[in-house]
CSV table of C-alpha atoms in Angstrom, one decimal:
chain,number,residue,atom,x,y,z
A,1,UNK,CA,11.9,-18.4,10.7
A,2,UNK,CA,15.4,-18.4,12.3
A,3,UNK,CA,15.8,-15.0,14.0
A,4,UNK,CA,18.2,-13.6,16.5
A,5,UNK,CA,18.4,-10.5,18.4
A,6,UNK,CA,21.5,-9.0,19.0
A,7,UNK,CA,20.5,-5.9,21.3
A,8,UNK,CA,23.3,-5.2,24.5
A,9,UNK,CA,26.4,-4.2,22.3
A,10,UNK,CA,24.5,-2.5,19.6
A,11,UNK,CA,22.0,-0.8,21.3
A,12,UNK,CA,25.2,0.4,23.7
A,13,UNK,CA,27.1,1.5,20.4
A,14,UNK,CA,24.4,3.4,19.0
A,15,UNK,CA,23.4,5.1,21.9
A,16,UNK,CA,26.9,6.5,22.1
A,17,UNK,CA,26.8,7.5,18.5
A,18,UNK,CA,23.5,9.4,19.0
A,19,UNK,CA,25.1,10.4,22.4
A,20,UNK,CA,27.8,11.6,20.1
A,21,UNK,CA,25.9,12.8,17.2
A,22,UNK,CA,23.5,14.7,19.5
A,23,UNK,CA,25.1,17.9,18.5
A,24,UNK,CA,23.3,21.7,19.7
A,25,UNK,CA,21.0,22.6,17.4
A,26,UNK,CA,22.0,23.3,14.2
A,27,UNK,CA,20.7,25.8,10.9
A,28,UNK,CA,21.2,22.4,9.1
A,29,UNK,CA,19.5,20.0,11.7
A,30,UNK,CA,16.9,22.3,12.3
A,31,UNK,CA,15.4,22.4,9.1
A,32,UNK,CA,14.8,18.3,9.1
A,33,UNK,CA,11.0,17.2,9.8
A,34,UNK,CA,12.6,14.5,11.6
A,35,UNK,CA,14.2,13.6,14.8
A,36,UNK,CA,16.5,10.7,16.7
A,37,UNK,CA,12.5,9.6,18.1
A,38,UNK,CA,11.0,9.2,14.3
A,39,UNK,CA,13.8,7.2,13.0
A,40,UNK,CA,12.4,4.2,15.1
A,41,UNK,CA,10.5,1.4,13.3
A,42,UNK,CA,6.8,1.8,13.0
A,43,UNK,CA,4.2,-0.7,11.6
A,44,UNK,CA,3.1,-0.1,8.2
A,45,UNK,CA,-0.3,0.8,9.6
A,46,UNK,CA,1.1,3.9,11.3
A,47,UNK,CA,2.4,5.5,7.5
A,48,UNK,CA,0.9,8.6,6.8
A,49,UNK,CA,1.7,9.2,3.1
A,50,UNK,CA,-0.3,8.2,0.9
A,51,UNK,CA,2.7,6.4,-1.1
A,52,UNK,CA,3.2,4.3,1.7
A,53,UNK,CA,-0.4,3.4,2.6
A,54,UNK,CA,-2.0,-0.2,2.0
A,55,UNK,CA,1.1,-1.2,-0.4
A,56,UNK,CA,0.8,-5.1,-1.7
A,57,UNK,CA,4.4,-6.8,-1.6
A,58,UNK,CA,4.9,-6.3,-5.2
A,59,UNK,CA,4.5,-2.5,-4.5
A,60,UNK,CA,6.9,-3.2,-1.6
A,61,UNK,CA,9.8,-4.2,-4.1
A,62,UNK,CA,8.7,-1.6,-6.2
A,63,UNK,CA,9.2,1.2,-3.7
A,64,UNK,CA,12.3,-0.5,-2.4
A,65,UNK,CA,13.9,-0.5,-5.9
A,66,UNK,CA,12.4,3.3,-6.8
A,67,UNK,CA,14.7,4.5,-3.4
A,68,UNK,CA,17.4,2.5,-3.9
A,69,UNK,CA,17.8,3.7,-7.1
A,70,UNK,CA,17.5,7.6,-6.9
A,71,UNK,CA,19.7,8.3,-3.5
A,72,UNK,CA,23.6,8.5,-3.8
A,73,UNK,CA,25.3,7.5,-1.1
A,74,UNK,CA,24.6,9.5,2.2
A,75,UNK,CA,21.9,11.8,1.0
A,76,UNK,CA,19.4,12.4,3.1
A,77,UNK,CA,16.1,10.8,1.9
A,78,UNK,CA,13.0,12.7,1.9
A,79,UNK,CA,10.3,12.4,4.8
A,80,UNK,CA,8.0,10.3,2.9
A,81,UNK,CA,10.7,7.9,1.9
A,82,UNK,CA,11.9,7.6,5.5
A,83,UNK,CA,9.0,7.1,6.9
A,84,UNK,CA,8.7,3.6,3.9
A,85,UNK,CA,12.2,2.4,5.0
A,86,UNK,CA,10.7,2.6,8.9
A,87,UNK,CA,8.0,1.1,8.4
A,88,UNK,CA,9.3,-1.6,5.8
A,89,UNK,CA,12.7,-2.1,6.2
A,90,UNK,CA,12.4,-3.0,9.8
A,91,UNK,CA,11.7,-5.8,12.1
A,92,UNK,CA,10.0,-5.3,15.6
A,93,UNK,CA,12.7,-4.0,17.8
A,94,UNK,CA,11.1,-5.1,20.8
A,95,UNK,CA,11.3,-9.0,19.8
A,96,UNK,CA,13.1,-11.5,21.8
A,97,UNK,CA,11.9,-14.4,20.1
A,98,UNK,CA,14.5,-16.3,18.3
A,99,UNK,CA,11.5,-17.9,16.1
A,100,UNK,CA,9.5,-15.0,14.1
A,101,UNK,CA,7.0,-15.2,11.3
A,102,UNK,CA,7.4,-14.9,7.7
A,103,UNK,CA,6.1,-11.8,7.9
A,104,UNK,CA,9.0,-10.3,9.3
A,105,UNK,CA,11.5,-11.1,6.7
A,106,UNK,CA,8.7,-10.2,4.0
A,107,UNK,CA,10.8,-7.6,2.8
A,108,UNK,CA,14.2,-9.3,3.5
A,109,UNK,CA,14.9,-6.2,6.1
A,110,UNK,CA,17.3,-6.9,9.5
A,111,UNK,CA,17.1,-4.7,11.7
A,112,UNK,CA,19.8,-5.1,14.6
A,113,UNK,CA,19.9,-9.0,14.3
A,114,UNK,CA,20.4,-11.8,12.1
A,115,UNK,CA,17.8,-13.6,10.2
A,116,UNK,CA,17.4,-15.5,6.8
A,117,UNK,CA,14.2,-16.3,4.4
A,118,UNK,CA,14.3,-18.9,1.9
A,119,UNK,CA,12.9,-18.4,-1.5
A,120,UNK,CA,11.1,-20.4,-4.4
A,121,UNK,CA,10.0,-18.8,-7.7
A,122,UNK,CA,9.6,-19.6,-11.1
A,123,UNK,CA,8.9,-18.0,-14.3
A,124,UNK,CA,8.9,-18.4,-18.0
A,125,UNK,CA,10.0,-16.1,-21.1
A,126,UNK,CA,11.4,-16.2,-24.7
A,127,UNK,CA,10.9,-19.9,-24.7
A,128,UNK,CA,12.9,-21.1,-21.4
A,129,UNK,CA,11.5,-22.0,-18.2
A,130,UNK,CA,13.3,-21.1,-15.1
A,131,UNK,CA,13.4,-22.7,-11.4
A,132,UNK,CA,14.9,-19.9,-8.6
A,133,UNK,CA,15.5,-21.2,-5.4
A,134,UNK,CA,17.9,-20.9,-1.9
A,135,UNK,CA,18.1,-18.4,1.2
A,136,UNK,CA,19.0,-15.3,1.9
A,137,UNK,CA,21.2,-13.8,4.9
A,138,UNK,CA,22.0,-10.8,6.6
A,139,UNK,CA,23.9,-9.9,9.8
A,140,UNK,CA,24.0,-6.6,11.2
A,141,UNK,CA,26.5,-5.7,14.0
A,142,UNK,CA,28.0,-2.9,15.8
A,143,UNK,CA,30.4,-1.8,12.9
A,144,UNK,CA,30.8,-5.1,11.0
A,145,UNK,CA,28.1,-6.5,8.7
A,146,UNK,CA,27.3,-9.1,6.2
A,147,UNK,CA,24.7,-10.6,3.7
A,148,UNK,CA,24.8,-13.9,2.0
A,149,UNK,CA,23.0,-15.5,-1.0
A,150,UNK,CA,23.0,-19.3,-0.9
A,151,UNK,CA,20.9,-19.9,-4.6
A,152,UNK,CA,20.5,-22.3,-7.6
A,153,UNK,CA,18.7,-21.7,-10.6
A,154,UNK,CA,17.3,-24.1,-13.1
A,155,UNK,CA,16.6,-24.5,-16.7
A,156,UNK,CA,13.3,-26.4,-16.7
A,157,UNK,CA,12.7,-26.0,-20.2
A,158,UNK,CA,14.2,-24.3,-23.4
A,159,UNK,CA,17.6,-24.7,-22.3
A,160,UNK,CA,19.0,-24.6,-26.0
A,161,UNK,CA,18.3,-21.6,-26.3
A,162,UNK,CA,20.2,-20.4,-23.3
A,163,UNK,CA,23.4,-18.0,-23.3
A,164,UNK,CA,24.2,-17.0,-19.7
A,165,UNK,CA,22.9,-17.8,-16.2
A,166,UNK,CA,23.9,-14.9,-13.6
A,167,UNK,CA,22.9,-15.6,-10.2
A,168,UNK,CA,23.4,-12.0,-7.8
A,169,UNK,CA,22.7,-10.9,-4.3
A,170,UNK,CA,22.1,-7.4,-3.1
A,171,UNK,CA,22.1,-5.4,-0.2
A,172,UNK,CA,21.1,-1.7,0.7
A,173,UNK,CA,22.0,-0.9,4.2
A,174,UNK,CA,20.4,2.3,5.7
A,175,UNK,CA,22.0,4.4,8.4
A,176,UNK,CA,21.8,7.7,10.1
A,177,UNK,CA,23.0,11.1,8.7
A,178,UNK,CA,23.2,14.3,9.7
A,179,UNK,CA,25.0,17.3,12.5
A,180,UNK,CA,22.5,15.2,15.2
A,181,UNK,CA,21.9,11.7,13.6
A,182,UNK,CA,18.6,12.9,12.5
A,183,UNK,CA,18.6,11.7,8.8
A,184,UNK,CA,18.0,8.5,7.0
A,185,UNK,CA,20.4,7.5,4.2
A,186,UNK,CA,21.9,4.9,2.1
A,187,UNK,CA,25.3,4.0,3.5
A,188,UNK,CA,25.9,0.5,1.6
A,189,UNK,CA,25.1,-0.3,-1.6
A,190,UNK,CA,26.3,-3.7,-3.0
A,191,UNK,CA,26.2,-6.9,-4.9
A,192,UNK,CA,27.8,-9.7,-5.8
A,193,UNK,CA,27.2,-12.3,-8.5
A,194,UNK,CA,28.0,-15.8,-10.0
A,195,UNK,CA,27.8,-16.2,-14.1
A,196,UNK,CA,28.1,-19.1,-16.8
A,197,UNK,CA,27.9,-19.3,-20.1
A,198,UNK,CA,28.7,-22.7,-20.5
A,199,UNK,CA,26.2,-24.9,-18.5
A,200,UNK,CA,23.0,-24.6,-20.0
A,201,UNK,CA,20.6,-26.1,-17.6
A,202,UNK,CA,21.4,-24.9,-13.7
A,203,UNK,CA,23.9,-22.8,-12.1
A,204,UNK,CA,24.5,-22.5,-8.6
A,205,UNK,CA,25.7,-19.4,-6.0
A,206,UNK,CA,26.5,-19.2,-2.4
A,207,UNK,CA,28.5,-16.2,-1.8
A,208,UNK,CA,28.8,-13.9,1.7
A,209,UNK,CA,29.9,-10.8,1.2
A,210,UNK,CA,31.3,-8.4,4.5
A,211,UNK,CA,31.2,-4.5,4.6
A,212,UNK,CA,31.6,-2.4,7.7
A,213,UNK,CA,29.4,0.8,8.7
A,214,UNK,CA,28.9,2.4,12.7
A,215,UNK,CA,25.8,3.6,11.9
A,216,UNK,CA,24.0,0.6,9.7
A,217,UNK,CA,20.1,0.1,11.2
A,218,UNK,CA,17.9,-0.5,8.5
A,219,UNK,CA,19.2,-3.3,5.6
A,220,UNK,CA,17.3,-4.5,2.6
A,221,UNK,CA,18.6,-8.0,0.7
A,222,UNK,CA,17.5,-9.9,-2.4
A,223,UNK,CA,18.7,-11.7,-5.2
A,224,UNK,CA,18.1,-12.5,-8.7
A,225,UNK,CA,18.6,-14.7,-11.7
A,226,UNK,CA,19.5,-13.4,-14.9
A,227,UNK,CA,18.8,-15.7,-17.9
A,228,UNK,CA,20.3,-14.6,-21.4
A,229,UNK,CA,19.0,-16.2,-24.2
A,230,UNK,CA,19.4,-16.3,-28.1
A,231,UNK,CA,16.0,-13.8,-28.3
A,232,UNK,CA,16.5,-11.6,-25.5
A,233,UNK,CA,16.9,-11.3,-21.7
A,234,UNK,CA,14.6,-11.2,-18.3
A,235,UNK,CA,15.4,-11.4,-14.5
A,236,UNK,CA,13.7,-13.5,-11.9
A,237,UNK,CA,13.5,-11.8,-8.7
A,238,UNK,CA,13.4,-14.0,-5.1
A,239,UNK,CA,11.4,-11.2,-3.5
């Protein structure tokens, strides 16, 4: 696993946003269960709601795509959530290693460096048989940030009855919120895809995509395969 810390200018730049951000207490800061201290990572040992506890990486994805899904941008998530994206969306901060395990891209989270994780999967539905493979990427700076999906799918069987092939990437990034920093949010939310309708048995991506935030330290990345055919459709997730 390819992994690189990036710690002197970012931990400098967030320490002057929290520096910044670290505000007198407020009526609205006040009433938050957490603080700057609880918005570090933890181990997913440490969880204390039940909704986080002893989750398989299915449930992972699962609770990733439930979050993602019912915060607009910059609301403040709830305790319980917060406490999932620090335990799952977050990569030892105290690494120096550029090698890491698998285990720390398990949920395709950066936090403060760059890393990849390559993929393999393979599924079949309404008659065709699908191949998903590549790597994923994310880079996560002081203010400038980026995610890449490098990705081909294949027919393996069926492909006659095949309409479209979409290949996408996504990214969430999470960042802080709040009078004194003290909230987690979603401050990114994006994709970006590759279609055909016209070859029938593989279709290839590799797209980056660049967004900009100053208070990004959580991310969450993965990509998909959508195969349309003549009976219906289903997607083919890398994580």
């Amino acid at each position: 696993m390819y992994y690189i810390k990036k710690v002197s200018a970012i931990l400098v730049t967030l320490a002057l946003l929290l520096g910044i951000f670290s505000l007198p207490t407020s009526s609205y800061a006040s009433t938050n269960e957490e603080s700057n201290e609880s918005l570090e990572p933890i181990d997913p040992n440490q969880v204390t709601y039940e909704n986080n506890k002893n989750l398989s990486d299915e449930q992972v994805s699962d609770r990733f795509e439930e979050i993602n899904s019912k915060y607009d941008l910059k609301e403040p998530f709830s305790a319980e959530d917060a406490e999932f994206i620090r335990a799952y969306a977050s990569s030892p901060a105290d690494s120096t290693d550029n090698n890491t395990s698998d285990s720390m891209f398990q949920t395709q989270s950066i936090k403060l460096n760059s890393g990849s994780q390559a993929f393999s999967k393979s599924t079949k539905a309404y008659g065709v048989g699908v191949s998903f493979t590549g790597r994923v990427y994310g880079d996560i700076n002081a203010v400038n940030h980026s995610y890449r999906g490098k990705m081909t799918t294949k027919i393996t069987s069926g492909s006659s009855k095949v309409k479209k092939i979409q290949n996408t990437v996504t990214n969430v990034a999470y960042g802080l919120l709040g009078n004194g920093g003290t909230y987690v949010g979603i401050v990114y939310n994006g994709s970006k895809s590759s279609s055909t309708t016209t070859n029938k048995k593989s279709w290839g991506m590799d797209e980056t995509v660049k967004y900009g935030g100053v208070a990004v330290v959580y991310t969450y990345t993965n990509a998909y395969t959508r195969i349309t055919t003549t009976t219906g459709s289903f997607n083919l997730y890398a994580f």
